[in-house]
CSV table of C-alpha atoms in Angstrom, one decimal:
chain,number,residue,atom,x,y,z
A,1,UNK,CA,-0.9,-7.8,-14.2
A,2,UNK,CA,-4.9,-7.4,-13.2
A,3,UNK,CA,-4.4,-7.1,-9.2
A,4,UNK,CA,-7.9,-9.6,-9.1
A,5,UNK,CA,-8.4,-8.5,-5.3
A,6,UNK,CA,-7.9,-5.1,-5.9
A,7,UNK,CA,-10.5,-2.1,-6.4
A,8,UNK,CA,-10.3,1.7,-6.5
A,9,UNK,CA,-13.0,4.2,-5.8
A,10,UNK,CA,-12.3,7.5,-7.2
A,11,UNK,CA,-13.0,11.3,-7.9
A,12,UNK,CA,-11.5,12.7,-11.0
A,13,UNK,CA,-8.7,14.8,-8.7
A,14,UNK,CA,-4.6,15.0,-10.1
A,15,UNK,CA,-4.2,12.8,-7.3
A,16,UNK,CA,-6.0,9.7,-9.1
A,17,UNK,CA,-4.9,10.7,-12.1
A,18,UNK,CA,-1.3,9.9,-10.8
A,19,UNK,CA,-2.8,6.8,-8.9
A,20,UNK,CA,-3.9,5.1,-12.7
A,21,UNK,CA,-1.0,6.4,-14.4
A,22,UNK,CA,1.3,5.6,-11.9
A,23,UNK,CA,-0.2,1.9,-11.3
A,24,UNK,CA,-0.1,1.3,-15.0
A,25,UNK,CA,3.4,2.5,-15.4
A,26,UNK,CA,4.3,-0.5,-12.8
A,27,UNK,CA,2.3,-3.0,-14.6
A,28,UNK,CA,-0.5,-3.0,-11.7
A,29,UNK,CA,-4.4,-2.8,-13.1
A,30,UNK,CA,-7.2,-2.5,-10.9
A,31,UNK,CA,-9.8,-5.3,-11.0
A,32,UNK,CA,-12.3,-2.7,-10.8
A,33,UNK,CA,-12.7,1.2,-10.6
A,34,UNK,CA,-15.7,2.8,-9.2
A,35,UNK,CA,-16.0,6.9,-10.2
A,36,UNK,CA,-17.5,9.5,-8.6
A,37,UNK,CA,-18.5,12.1,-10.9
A,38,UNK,CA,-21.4,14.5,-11.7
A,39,UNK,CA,-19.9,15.4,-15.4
A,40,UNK,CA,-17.8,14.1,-17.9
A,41,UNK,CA,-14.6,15.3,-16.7
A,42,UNK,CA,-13.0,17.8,-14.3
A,43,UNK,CA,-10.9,20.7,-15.5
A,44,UNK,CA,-8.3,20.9,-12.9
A,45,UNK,CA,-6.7,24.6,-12.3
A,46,UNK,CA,-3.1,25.0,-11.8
A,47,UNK,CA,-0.6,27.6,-12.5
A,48,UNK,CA,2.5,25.9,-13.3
A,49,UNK,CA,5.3,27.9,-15.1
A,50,UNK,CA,6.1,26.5,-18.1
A,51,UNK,CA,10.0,26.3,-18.2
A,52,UNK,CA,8.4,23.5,-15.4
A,53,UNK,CA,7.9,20.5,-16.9
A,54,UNK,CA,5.0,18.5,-15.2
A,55,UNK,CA,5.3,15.5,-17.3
A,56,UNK,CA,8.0,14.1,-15.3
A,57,UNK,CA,5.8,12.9,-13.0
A,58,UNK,CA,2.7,12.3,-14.7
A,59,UNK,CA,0.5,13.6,-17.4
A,60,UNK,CA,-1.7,15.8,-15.6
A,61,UNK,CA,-4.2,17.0,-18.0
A,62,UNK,CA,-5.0,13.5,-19.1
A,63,UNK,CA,-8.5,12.1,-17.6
A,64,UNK,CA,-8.4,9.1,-15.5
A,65,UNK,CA,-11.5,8.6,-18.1
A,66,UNK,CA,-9.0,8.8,-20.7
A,67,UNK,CA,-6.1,6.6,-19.2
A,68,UNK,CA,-9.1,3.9,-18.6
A,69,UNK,CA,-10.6,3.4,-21.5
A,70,UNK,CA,-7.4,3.5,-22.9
A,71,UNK,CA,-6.4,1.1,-21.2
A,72,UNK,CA,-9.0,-1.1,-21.2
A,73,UNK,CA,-9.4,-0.5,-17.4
A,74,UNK,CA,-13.0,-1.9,-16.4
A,75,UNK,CA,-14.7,0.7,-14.9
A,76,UNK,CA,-18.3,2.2,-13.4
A,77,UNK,CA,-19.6,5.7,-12.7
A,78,UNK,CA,-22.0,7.0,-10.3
A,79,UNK,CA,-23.5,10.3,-10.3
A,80,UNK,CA,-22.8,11.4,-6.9
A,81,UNK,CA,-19.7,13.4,-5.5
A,82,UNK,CA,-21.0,11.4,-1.5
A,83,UNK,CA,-19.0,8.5,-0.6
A,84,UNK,CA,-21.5,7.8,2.1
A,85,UNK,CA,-24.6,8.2,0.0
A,86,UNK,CA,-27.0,5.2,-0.6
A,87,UNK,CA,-26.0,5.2,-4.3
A,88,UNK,CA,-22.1,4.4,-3.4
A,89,UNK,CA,-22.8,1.9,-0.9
A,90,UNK,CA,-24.9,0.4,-3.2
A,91,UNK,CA,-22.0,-0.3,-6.2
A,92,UNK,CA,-19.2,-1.0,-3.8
A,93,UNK,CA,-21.3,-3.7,-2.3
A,94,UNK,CA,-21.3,-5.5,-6.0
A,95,UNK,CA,-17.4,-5.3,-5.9
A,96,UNK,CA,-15.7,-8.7,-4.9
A,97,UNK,CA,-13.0,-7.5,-3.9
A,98,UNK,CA,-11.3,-6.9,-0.5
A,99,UNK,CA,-9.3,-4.1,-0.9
A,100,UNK,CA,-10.5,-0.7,-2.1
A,101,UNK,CA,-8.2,2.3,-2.7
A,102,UNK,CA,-10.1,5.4,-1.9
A,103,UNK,CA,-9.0,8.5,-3.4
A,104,UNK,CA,-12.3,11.2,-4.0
A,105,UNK,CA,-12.8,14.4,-2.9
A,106,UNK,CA,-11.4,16.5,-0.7
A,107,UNK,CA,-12.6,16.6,2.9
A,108,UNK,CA,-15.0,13.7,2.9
A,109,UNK,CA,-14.7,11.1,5.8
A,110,UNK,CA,-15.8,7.8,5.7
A,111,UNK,CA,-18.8,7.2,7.9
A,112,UNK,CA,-19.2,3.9,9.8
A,113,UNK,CA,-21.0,1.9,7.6
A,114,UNK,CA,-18.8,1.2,4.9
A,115,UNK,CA,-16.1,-0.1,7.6
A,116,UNK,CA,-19.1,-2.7,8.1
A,117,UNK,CA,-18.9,-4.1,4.9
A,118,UNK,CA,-15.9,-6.9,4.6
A,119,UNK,CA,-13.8,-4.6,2.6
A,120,UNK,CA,-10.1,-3.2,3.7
A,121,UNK,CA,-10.1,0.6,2.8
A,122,UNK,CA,-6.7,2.3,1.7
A,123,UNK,CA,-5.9,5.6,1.5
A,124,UNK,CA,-2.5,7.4,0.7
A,125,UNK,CA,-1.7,10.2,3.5
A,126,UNK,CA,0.5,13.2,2.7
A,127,UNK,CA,2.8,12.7,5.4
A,128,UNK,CA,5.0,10.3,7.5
A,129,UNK,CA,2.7,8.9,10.5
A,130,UNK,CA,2.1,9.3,13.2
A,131,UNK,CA,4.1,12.6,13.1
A,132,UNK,CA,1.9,14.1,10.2
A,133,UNK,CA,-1.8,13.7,11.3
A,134,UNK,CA,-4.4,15.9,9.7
A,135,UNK,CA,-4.6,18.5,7.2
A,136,UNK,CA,-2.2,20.6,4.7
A,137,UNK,CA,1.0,18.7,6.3
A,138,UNK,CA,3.3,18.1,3.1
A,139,UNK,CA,3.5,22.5,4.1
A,140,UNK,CA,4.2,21.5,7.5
A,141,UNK,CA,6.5,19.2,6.8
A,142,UNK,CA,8.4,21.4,4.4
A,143,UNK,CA,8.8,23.7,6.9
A,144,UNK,CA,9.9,21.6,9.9
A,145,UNK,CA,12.6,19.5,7.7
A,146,UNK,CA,12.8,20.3,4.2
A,147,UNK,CA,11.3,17.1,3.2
A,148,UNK,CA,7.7,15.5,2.3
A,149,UNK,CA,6.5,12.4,2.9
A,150,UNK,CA,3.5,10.1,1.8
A,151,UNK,CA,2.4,7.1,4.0
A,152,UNK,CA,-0.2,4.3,3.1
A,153,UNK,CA,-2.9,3.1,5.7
A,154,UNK,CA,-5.7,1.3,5.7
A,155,UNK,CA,-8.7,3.6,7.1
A,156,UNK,CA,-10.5,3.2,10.2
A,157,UNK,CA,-13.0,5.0,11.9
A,158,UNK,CA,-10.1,7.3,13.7
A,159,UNK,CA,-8.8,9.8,11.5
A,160,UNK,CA,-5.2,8.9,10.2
A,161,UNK,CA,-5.1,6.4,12.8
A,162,UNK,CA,-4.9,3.0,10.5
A,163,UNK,CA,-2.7,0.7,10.2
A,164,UNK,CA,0.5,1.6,8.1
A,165,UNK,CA,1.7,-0.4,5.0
A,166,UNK,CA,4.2,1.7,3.5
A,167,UNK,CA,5.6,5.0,4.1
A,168,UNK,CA,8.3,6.9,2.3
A,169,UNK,CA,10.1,10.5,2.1
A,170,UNK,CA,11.0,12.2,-0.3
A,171,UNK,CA,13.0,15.5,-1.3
A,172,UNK,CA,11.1,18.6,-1.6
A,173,UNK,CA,9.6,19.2,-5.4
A,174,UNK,CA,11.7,21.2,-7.8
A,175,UNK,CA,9.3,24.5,-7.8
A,176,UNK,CA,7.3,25.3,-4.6
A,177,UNK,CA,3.9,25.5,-7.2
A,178,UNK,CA,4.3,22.0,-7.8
A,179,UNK,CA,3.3,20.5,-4.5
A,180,UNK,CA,-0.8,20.1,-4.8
A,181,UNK,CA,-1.3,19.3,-8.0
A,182,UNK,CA,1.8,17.8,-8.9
A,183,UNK,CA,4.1,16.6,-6.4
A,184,UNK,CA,2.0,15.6,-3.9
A,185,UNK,CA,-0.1,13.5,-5.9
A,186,UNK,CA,3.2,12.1,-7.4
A,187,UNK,CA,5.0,11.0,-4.3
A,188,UNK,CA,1.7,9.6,-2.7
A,189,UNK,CA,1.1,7.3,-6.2
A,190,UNK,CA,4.8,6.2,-5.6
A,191,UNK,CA,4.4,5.2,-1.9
A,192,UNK,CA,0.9,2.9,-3.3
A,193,UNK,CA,3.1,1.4,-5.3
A,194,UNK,CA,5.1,0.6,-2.6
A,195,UNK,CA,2.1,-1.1,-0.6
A,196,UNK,CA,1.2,-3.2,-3.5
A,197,UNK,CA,4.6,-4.6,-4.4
A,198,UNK,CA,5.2,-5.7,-1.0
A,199,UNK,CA,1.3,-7.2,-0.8
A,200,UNK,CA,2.2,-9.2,-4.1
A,201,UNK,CA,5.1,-10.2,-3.3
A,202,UNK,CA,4.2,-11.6,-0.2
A,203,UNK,CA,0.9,-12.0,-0.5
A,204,UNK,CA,-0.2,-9.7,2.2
A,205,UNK,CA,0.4,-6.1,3.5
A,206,UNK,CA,2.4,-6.0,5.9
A,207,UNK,CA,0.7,-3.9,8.7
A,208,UNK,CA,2.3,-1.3,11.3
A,209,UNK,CA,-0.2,-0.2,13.9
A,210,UNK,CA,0.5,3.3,14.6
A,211,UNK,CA,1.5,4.3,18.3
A,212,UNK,CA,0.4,7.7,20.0
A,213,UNK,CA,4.9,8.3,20.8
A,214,UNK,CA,5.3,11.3,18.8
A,215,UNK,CA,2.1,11.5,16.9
A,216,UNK,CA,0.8,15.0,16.0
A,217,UNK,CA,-2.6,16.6,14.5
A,218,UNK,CA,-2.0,19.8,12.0
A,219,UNK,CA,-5.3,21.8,10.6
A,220,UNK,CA,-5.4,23.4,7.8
A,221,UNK,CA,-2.3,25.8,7.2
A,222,UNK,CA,-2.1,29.6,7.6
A,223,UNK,CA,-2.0,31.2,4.3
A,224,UNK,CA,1.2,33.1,5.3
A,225,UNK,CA,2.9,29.7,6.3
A,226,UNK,CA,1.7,28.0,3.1
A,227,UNK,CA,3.6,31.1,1.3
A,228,UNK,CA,6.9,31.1,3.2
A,229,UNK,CA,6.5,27.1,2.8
A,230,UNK,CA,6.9,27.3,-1.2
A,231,UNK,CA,9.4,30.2,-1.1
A,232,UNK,CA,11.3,28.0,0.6
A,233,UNK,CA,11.2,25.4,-1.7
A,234,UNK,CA,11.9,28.1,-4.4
A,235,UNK,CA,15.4,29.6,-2.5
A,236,UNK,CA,16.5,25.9,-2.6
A,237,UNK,CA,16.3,25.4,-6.1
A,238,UNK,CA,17.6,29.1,-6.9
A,239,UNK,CA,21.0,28.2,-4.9
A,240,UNK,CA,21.6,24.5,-6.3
């Protein structure tokens, strides 16, 4: 099924690559994909044991270049890693459609001017809002209760302020390593999938405006936490 008012703008990260595979896995195609990119393809480093087997949740060392084209996926690149830059206002302005998944590069922030431009951004949060704000917090929430969760907003100017329309938690991975470049991206794709079911099958999304009751803001996670995080993980699956 061609989602007709549906668009994606992406970096080649593991986390699209689970967005495309995921989508196509549920019979969901973007009408269009917009991709960041400087080269031909990212090499994405991991260490991932290999008794581990990664595939369960999605093939990470396939492209979303790759999954596209084989796919048939219509797609466009532009040569700039800047959401904001001139180039990608430029090419998401020739998109028809009203809602745009964003999923680029790490740390970049939408700047005001592409909330002016008709379209309804997306973006998949690692964590259940409004009690996850912020950075690093599937480690935060690992810690705190032994869970993760993913929740799916639309952006707004406010940083993980936007409406919610769908959210979802999940048990912790099976291997601490597993969580950024495998997990995370995994349970994220699965809560999208989420949004869009309920947006075709009632032809909307079904918004939640966030309230401040309980709402928190994490930074970027201590090393030494991130550690005792994944060891965590790791004692769990040692005494199953």
């Amino acid at each position: 099924m061609v989602l007709t008012d549906f668009a994606c703008v992406l970096a080649d990260t593991a986390r699209s690559r689970a967005y495309i595979q995921t989508l196509l896995q549920h019979d969901m195609i973007p009408a269009k994909c917009l991709v960041m990119s400087e080269g031909a393809g990212v090499k994405i480093s991991r260490e991932i044991p290999c008794k581990w087997d990664a595939q369960q949740f999605f093939d990470l060392d396939e492209s979303i270049f790759e999954t596209m084209e084989t796919h048939g996926i219509s797609y466009k690149v532009v040569a700039s890693r800047d959401i904001n830059g001139d180039e990608m206002r430029s090419a998401i302005q020739e998109f028809p459609q009203q809602y745009i998944l964003y999923s680029g590069y790490g740390g970049a922030i939408l700047r005001p001017h592409l909330f002016r431009m008709g379209k309804r951004w997306i973006h998949v949060h690692a964590g259940i809002l409004p009690f996850y704000r912020g950075s690093t917090t599937a480690y935060y929430s690992l810690l705190d209760c032994d869970k993760m969760g993913a929740a799916a907003i639309f952006l707004n100017e406010r940083i993980d302020e936007g409406s919610v329309i769908a959210s979802e938690e999940f048990p912790p991975p099976p291997r601490g390593e597993f969580v950024d470049y495998v997990y995370d991206p995994y349970i994220r794709a699965q809560v999208l999938v989420k949004a869009l079911k309920s947006y075709i099958q009632n032809g909307e999304f079904h918004e939640m405006p966030q309230t401040a009751q309980g709402a928190e803001t994490y930074y970027i996670i201590h090393p030494v936490l991130k550690h005792i995080a994944i060891l965590g993980v790791d004692f769990n699956e040692e005494t199953k």
